[in-house]
């Protein structure tokens, strides 16, 4: 079986990694992702070094959720976006770029030079409702997994837990 019989997906053994739009500092928002139909991530507390908030905004409806890592509700997320959501949007724009974030969240941004503030303002004007906080545990778990990979020493050997797909030449 030659390479011509393999699809592009089968020929590629790595996932495409999109470089960040701009470098960002990880102290305030150590984890941000566009996944599961939401912008979601982990935001550090400004007052307690041992506390983080798991925040998310749903694409399209902008329903938001924000709670601590031990599932207590955010005190600032009453009737509107809290500062953790604002920080999450700011860092997502740095990580992915304003166009990608706006497209993912289905936000209509106008103006000649849209930025994170433009995206945040457009979502805030819709007066979104508070959403379900049930995804917080899953997001926090992914964040902890992310931290575990950062603690590994650099190595070229494969990680057994990342061997999700069979080799491209495997025969059933």
PDB file of C-alpha atoms in Angstrom:
ATOM      1  CA  UNK A   1       0.000   0.000   0.000  1.00  0.00           C
ATOM      2  CA  UNK A   2       1.672   3.209  -1.136  1.00  0.00           C
ATOM      3  CA  UNK A   3       1.334   6.695   0.254  1.00  0.00           C
ATOM      4  CA  UNK A   4      -1.106   7.545  -2.551  1.00  0.00           C
ATOM      5  CA  UNK A   5      -3.785   5.400  -0.897  1.00  0.00           C
ATOM      6  CA  UNK A   6      -3.608   7.275   2.405  1.00  0.00           C
ATOM      7  CA  UNK A   7      -5.807  10.273   3.068  1.00  0.00           C
ATOM      8  CA  UNK A   8      -4.307  13.583   4.149  1.00  0.00           C
ATOM      9  CA  UNK A   9      -5.551  12.915   7.669  1.00  0.00           C
ATOM     10  CA  UNK A  10      -3.858   9.528   7.732  1.00  0.00           C
ATOM     11  CA  UNK A  11      -0.577  10.982   6.476  1.00  0.00           C
ATOM     12  CA  UNK A  12      -0.556  13.565   9.241  1.00  0.00           C
ATOM     13  CA  UNK A  13       0.231  12.240  12.686  1.00  0.00           C
ATOM     14  CA  UNK A  14       0.096  15.531  14.501  1.00  0.00           C
ATOM     15  CA  UNK A  15      -2.638  18.024  15.216  1.00  0.00           C
ATOM     16  CA  UNK A  16      -2.314  21.439  13.668  1.00  0.00           C
ATOM     17  CA  UNK A  17      -1.277  23.981  16.273  1.00  0.00           C
ATOM     18  CA  UNK A  18      -2.288  27.561  15.663  1.00  0.00           C
ATOM     19  CA  UNK A  19       0.332  29.978  16.972  1.00  0.00           C
ATOM     20  CA  UNK A  20      -0.952  32.668  19.343  1.00  0.00           C
ATOM     21  CA  UNK A  21      -1.968  35.951  17.772  1.00  0.00           C
ATOM     22  CA  UNK A  22       0.213  37.743  20.317  1.00  0.00           C
ATOM     23  CA  UNK A  23       2.164  36.560  23.352  1.00  0.00           C
ATOM     24  CA  UNK A  24       0.216  36.735  26.566  1.00  0.00           C
ATOM     25  CA  UNK A  25       0.996  36.624  30.269  1.00  0.00           C
ATOM     26  CA  UNK A  26      -0.323  33.534  32.006  1.00  0.00           C
ATOM     27  CA  UNK A  27      -0.551  34.893  35.567  1.00  0.00           C
ATOM     28  CA  UNK A  28      -4.084  36.303  35.269  1.00  0.00           C
ATOM     29  CA  UNK A  29      -5.630  33.804  32.831  1.00  0.00           C
ATOM     30  CA  UNK A  30      -3.525  30.651  32.772  1.00  0.00           C
ATOM     31  CA  UNK A  31      -5.954  28.643  30.623  1.00  0.00           C
ATOM     32  CA  UNK A  32      -8.282  29.758  27.833  1.00  0.00           C
ATOM     33  CA  UNK A  33      -9.911  27.713  25.097  1.00  0.00           C
ATOM     34  CA  UNK A  34     -12.584  27.829  22.449  1.00  0.00           C
ATOM     35  CA  UNK A  35     -14.276  24.464  22.945  1.00  0.00           C
ATOM     36  CA  UNK A  36     -17.649  22.805  23.414  1.00  0.00           C
ATOM     37  CA  UNK A  37     -19.472  25.803  21.938  1.00  0.00           C
ATOM     38  CA  UNK A  38     -18.059  28.124  24.578  1.00  0.00           C
ATOM     39  CA  UNK A  39     -15.209  30.432  25.326  1.00  0.00           C
ATOM     40  CA  UNK A  40     -14.008  28.973  28.607  1.00  0.00           C
ATOM     41  CA  UNK A  41     -11.042  29.070  30.888  1.00  0.00           C
ATOM     42  CA  UNK A  42      -9.506  29.571  34.282  1.00  0.00           C
ATOM     43  CA  UNK A  43      -8.948  33.058  35.715  1.00  0.00           C
ATOM     44  CA  UNK A  44      -6.822  33.755  38.781  1.00  0.00           C
ATOM     45  CA  UNK A  45      -8.372  35.563  41.703  1.00  0.00           C
ATOM     46  CA  UNK A  46      -7.109  39.073  42.284  1.00  0.00           C
ATOM     47  CA  UNK A  47      -7.452  38.773  46.057  1.00  0.00           C
ATOM     48  CA  UNK A  48      -6.575  35.173  46.973  1.00  0.00           C
ATOM     49  CA  UNK A  49      -3.561  33.380  45.489  1.00  0.00           C
ATOM     50  CA  UNK A  50      -5.136  29.987  46.214  1.00  0.00           C
ATOM     51  CA  UNK A  51      -8.386  30.692  44.385  1.00  0.00           C
ATOM     52  CA  UNK A  52      -9.184  30.552  40.701  1.00  0.00           C
ATOM     53  CA  UNK A  53     -12.424  31.057  38.820  1.00  0.00           C
ATOM     54  CA  UNK A  54     -13.737  28.864  36.034  1.00  0.00           C
ATOM     55  CA  UNK A  55     -15.510  31.156  33.584  1.00  0.00           C
ATOM     56  CA  UNK A  56     -17.341  30.529  30.340  1.00  0.00           C
ATOM     57  CA  UNK A  57     -19.437  32.298  27.697  1.00  0.00           C
ATOM     58  CA  UNK A  58     -21.691  30.303  25.394  1.00  0.00           C
ATOM     59  CA  UNK A  59     -21.461  30.982  21.663  1.00  0.00           C
ATOM     60  CA  UNK A  60     -24.515  32.683  20.183  1.00  0.00           C
ATOM     61  CA  UNK A  61     -26.507  33.287  23.374  1.00  0.00           C
ATOM     62  CA  UNK A  62     -23.590  34.605  25.460  1.00  0.00           C
ATOM     63  CA  UNK A  63     -25.017  32.840  28.510  1.00  0.00           C
ATOM     64  CA  UNK A  64     -22.218  33.045  31.047  1.00  0.00           C
ATOM     65  CA  UNK A  65     -21.068  31.141  34.084  1.00  0.00           C
ATOM     66  CA  UNK A  66     -18.397  31.929  36.623  1.00  0.00           C
ATOM     67  CA  UNK A  67     -17.580  30.018  39.790  1.00  0.00           C
ATOM     68  CA  UNK A  68     -14.595  29.246  41.965  1.00  0.00           C
ATOM     69  CA  UNK A  69     -12.548  26.086  41.638  1.00  0.00           C
ATOM     70  CA  UNK A  70     -14.559  24.641  44.542  1.00  0.00           C
ATOM     71  CA  UNK A  71     -17.851  25.447  42.737  1.00  0.00           C
ATOM     72  CA  UNK A  72     -18.915  28.526  44.670  1.00  0.00           C
ATOM     73  CA  UNK A  73     -20.618  31.220  42.577  1.00  0.00           C
ATOM     74  CA  UNK A  74     -18.725  34.341  41.609  1.00  0.00           C
ATOM     75  CA  UNK A  75     -19.900  37.353  43.583  1.00  0.00           C
ATOM     76  CA  UNK A  76     -19.412  39.715  40.642  1.00  0.00           C
ATOM     77  CA  UNK A  77     -21.513  37.762  38.135  1.00  0.00           C
ATOM     78  CA  UNK A  78     -24.919  39.000  39.226  1.00  0.00           C
ATOM     79  CA  UNK A  79     -27.013  40.153  36.297  1.00  0.00           C
ATOM     80  CA  UNK A  80     -24.089  40.678  33.936  1.00  0.00           C
ATOM     81  CA  UNK A  81     -20.559  39.751  33.057  1.00  0.00           C
ATOM     82  CA  UNK A  82     -18.020  39.856  35.870  1.00  0.00           C
ATOM     83  CA  UNK A  83     -14.404  40.977  35.640  1.00  0.00           C
ATOM     84  CA  UNK A  84     -13.313  37.343  35.237  1.00  0.00           C
ATOM     85  CA  UNK A  85     -15.320  37.085  32.006  1.00  0.00           C
ATOM     86  CA  UNK A  86     -13.784  40.350  30.802  1.00  0.00           C
ATOM     87  CA  UNK A  87     -10.280  39.009  31.500  1.00  0.00           C
ATOM     88  CA  UNK A  88     -11.164  35.760  29.730  1.00  0.00           C
ATOM     89  CA  UNK A  89     -12.294  37.625  26.592  1.00  0.00           C
ATOM     90  CA  UNK A  90      -9.182  39.826  26.672  1.00  0.00           C
ATOM     91  CA  UNK A  91      -6.851  36.827  26.856  1.00  0.00           C
ATOM     92  CA  UNK A  92      -8.797  34.848  24.240  1.00  0.00           C
ATOM     93  CA  UNK A  93      -8.338  37.735  21.807  1.00  0.00           C
ATOM     94  CA  UNK A  94      -4.609  37.752  22.553  1.00  0.00           C
ATOM     95  CA  UNK A  95      -4.403  33.977  22.125  1.00  0.00           C
ATOM     96  CA  UNK A  96      -6.632  33.464  19.079  1.00  0.00           C
ATOM     97  CA  UNK A  97      -7.132  36.904  17.527  1.00  0.00           C
ATOM     98  CA  UNK A  98     -10.259  39.046  17.538  1.00  0.00           C
ATOM     99  CA  UNK A  99     -11.642  37.660  14.254  1.00  0.00           C
ATOM    100  CA  UNK A 100     -11.499  34.045  15.388  1.00  0.00           C
ATOM    101  CA  UNK A 101     -12.999  34.770  18.821  1.00  0.00           C
ATOM    102  CA  UNK A 102     -15.817  36.870  17.326  1.00  0.00           C
ATOM    103  CA  UNK A 103     -16.548  34.228  14.696  1.00  0.00           C
ATOM    104  CA  UNK A 104     -16.581  31.414  17.270  1.00  0.00           C
ATOM    105  CA  UNK A 105     -18.844  33.284  19.681  1.00  0.00           C
ATOM    106  CA  UNK A 106     -21.025  34.569  16.808  1.00  0.00           C
ATOM    107  CA  UNK A 107     -20.490  38.189  17.771  1.00  0.00           C
ATOM    108  CA  UNK A 108     -21.130  40.879  15.168  1.00  0.00           C
ATOM    109  CA  UNK A 109     -18.243  43.308  15.531  1.00  0.00           C
ATOM    110  CA  UNK A 110     -18.133  46.494  13.555  1.00  0.00           C
ATOM    111  CA  UNK A 111     -15.675  49.298  13.202  1.00  0.00           C
ATOM    112  CA  UNK A 112     -12.359  49.659  11.526  1.00  0.00           C
ATOM    113  CA  UNK A 113     -10.204  48.070  14.226  1.00  0.00           C
ATOM    114  CA  UNK A 114     -12.188  45.684  16.486  1.00  0.00           C
ATOM    115  CA  UNK A 115     -10.566  44.527  19.707  1.00  0.00           C
ATOM    116  CA  UNK A 116     -11.443  42.593  22.885  1.00  0.00           C
ATOM    117  CA  UNK A 117     -13.417  45.563  24.224  1.00  0.00           C
ATOM    118  CA  UNK A 118     -15.530  45.603  21.040  1.00  0.00           C
ATOM    119  CA  UNK A 119     -16.351  41.884  21.435  1.00  0.00           C
ATOM    120  CA  UNK A 120     -17.085  42.252  25.156  1.00  0.00           C
ATOM    121  CA  UNK A 121     -19.312  45.304  24.615  1.00  0.00           C
ATOM    122  CA  UNK A 122     -21.274  43.642  21.809  1.00  0.00           C
ATOM    123  CA  UNK A 123     -22.000  40.637  24.025  1.00  0.00           C
ATOM    124  CA  UNK A 124     -22.855  42.805  27.062  1.00  0.00           C
ATOM    125  CA  UNK A 125     -25.418  44.828  25.091  1.00  0.00           C
ATOM    126  CA  UNK A 126     -27.544  41.690  24.622  1.00  0.00           C
ATOM    127  CA  UNK A 127     -28.024  41.414  28.408  1.00  0.00           C
ATOM    128  CA  UNK A 128     -27.144  37.689  28.490  1.00  0.00           C
ATOM    129  CA  UNK A 129     -28.519  35.389  31.155  1.00  0.00           C
ATOM    130  CA  UNK A 130     -26.480  33.375  33.582  1.00  0.00           C
ATOM    131  CA  UNK A 131     -25.878  29.911  32.197  1.00  0.00           C
ATOM    132  CA  UNK A 132     -25.328  26.492  33.628  1.00  0.00           C
ATOM    133  CA  UNK A 133     -22.197  26.064  35.755  1.00  0.00           C
ATOM    134  CA  UNK A 134     -22.076  22.290  35.254  1.00  0.00           C
ATOM    135  CA  UNK A 135     -19.216  22.492  32.716  1.00  0.00           C
ATOM    136  CA  UNK A 136     -16.906  24.107  35.278  1.00  0.00           C
ATOM    137  CA  UNK A 137     -15.635  20.779  36.614  1.00  0.00           C
ATOM    138  CA  UNK A 138     -14.735  19.571  33.125  1.00  0.00           C
ATOM    139  CA  UNK A 139     -12.943  22.823  32.248  1.00  0.00           C
ATOM    140  CA  UNK A 140     -11.025  22.803  35.525  1.00  0.00           C
ATOM    141  CA  UNK A 141     -10.055  19.171  34.964  1.00  0.00           C
ATOM    142  CA  UNK A 142      -8.663  20.031  31.501  1.00  0.00           C
ATOM    143  CA  UNK A 143      -6.736  22.896  33.071  1.00  0.00           C
ATOM    144  CA  UNK A 144      -5.171  20.528  35.622  1.00  0.00           C
ATOM    145  CA  UNK A 145      -4.267  18.092  32.831  1.00  0.00           C
ATOM    146  CA  UNK A 146      -2.696  21.009  30.950  1.00  0.00           C
ATOM    147  CA  UNK A 147      -0.596  21.837  34.018  1.00  0.00           C
ATOM    148  CA  UNK A 148       0.526  18.219  34.327  1.00  0.00           C
ATOM    149  CA  UNK A 149       1.937  18.295  30.790  1.00  0.00           C
ATOM    150  CA  UNK A 150       3.823  21.494  31.565  1.00  0.00           C
ATOM    151  CA  UNK A 151       5.602  19.737  34.421  1.00  0.00           C
ATOM    152  CA  UNK A 152       7.016  17.023  32.165  1.00  0.00           C
ATOM    153  CA  UNK A 153      10.650  17.254  31.132  1.00  0.00           C
ATOM    154  CA  UNK A 154      11.146  17.907  27.418  1.00  0.00           C
ATOM    155  CA  UNK A 155      11.399  14.597  25.604  1.00  0.00           C
ATOM    156  CA  UNK A 156      10.851  13.236  22.120  1.00  0.00           C
ATOM    157  CA  UNK A 157       9.505   9.865  23.289  1.00  0.00           C
ATOM    158  CA  UNK A 158       5.756   9.362  22.833  1.00  0.00           C
ATOM    159  CA  UNK A 159       3.432   9.747  25.810  1.00  0.00           C
ATOM    160  CA  UNK A 160       1.277   6.609  26.201  1.00  0.00           C
ATOM    161  CA  UNK A 161      -1.818   8.583  27.223  1.00  0.00           C
ATOM    162  CA  UNK A 162      -1.611  10.646  24.053  1.00  0.00           C
ATOM    163  CA  UNK A 163      -1.649   7.620  21.754  1.00  0.00           C
ATOM    164  CA  UNK A 164      -5.320   8.000  20.860  1.00  0.00           C
ATOM    165  CA  UNK A 165      -5.021   7.034  17.235  1.00  0.00           C
ATOM    166  CA  UNK A 166      -3.588   3.879  15.711  1.00  0.00           C
ATOM    167  CA  UNK A 167      -0.526   4.188  13.535  1.00  0.00           C
ATOM    168  CA  UNK A 168      -1.347   5.075   9.943  1.00  0.00           C
ATOM    169  CA  UNK A 169      -0.063   1.743   8.657  1.00  0.00           C
ATOM    170  CA  UNK A 170      -1.954  -0.439  11.153  1.00  0.00           C
ATOM    171  CA  UNK A 171      -3.766  -3.404   9.624  1.00  0.00           C
ATOM    172  CA  UNK A 172      -7.022  -4.587  11.186  1.00  0.00           C
TER     173      UNK A 172
END
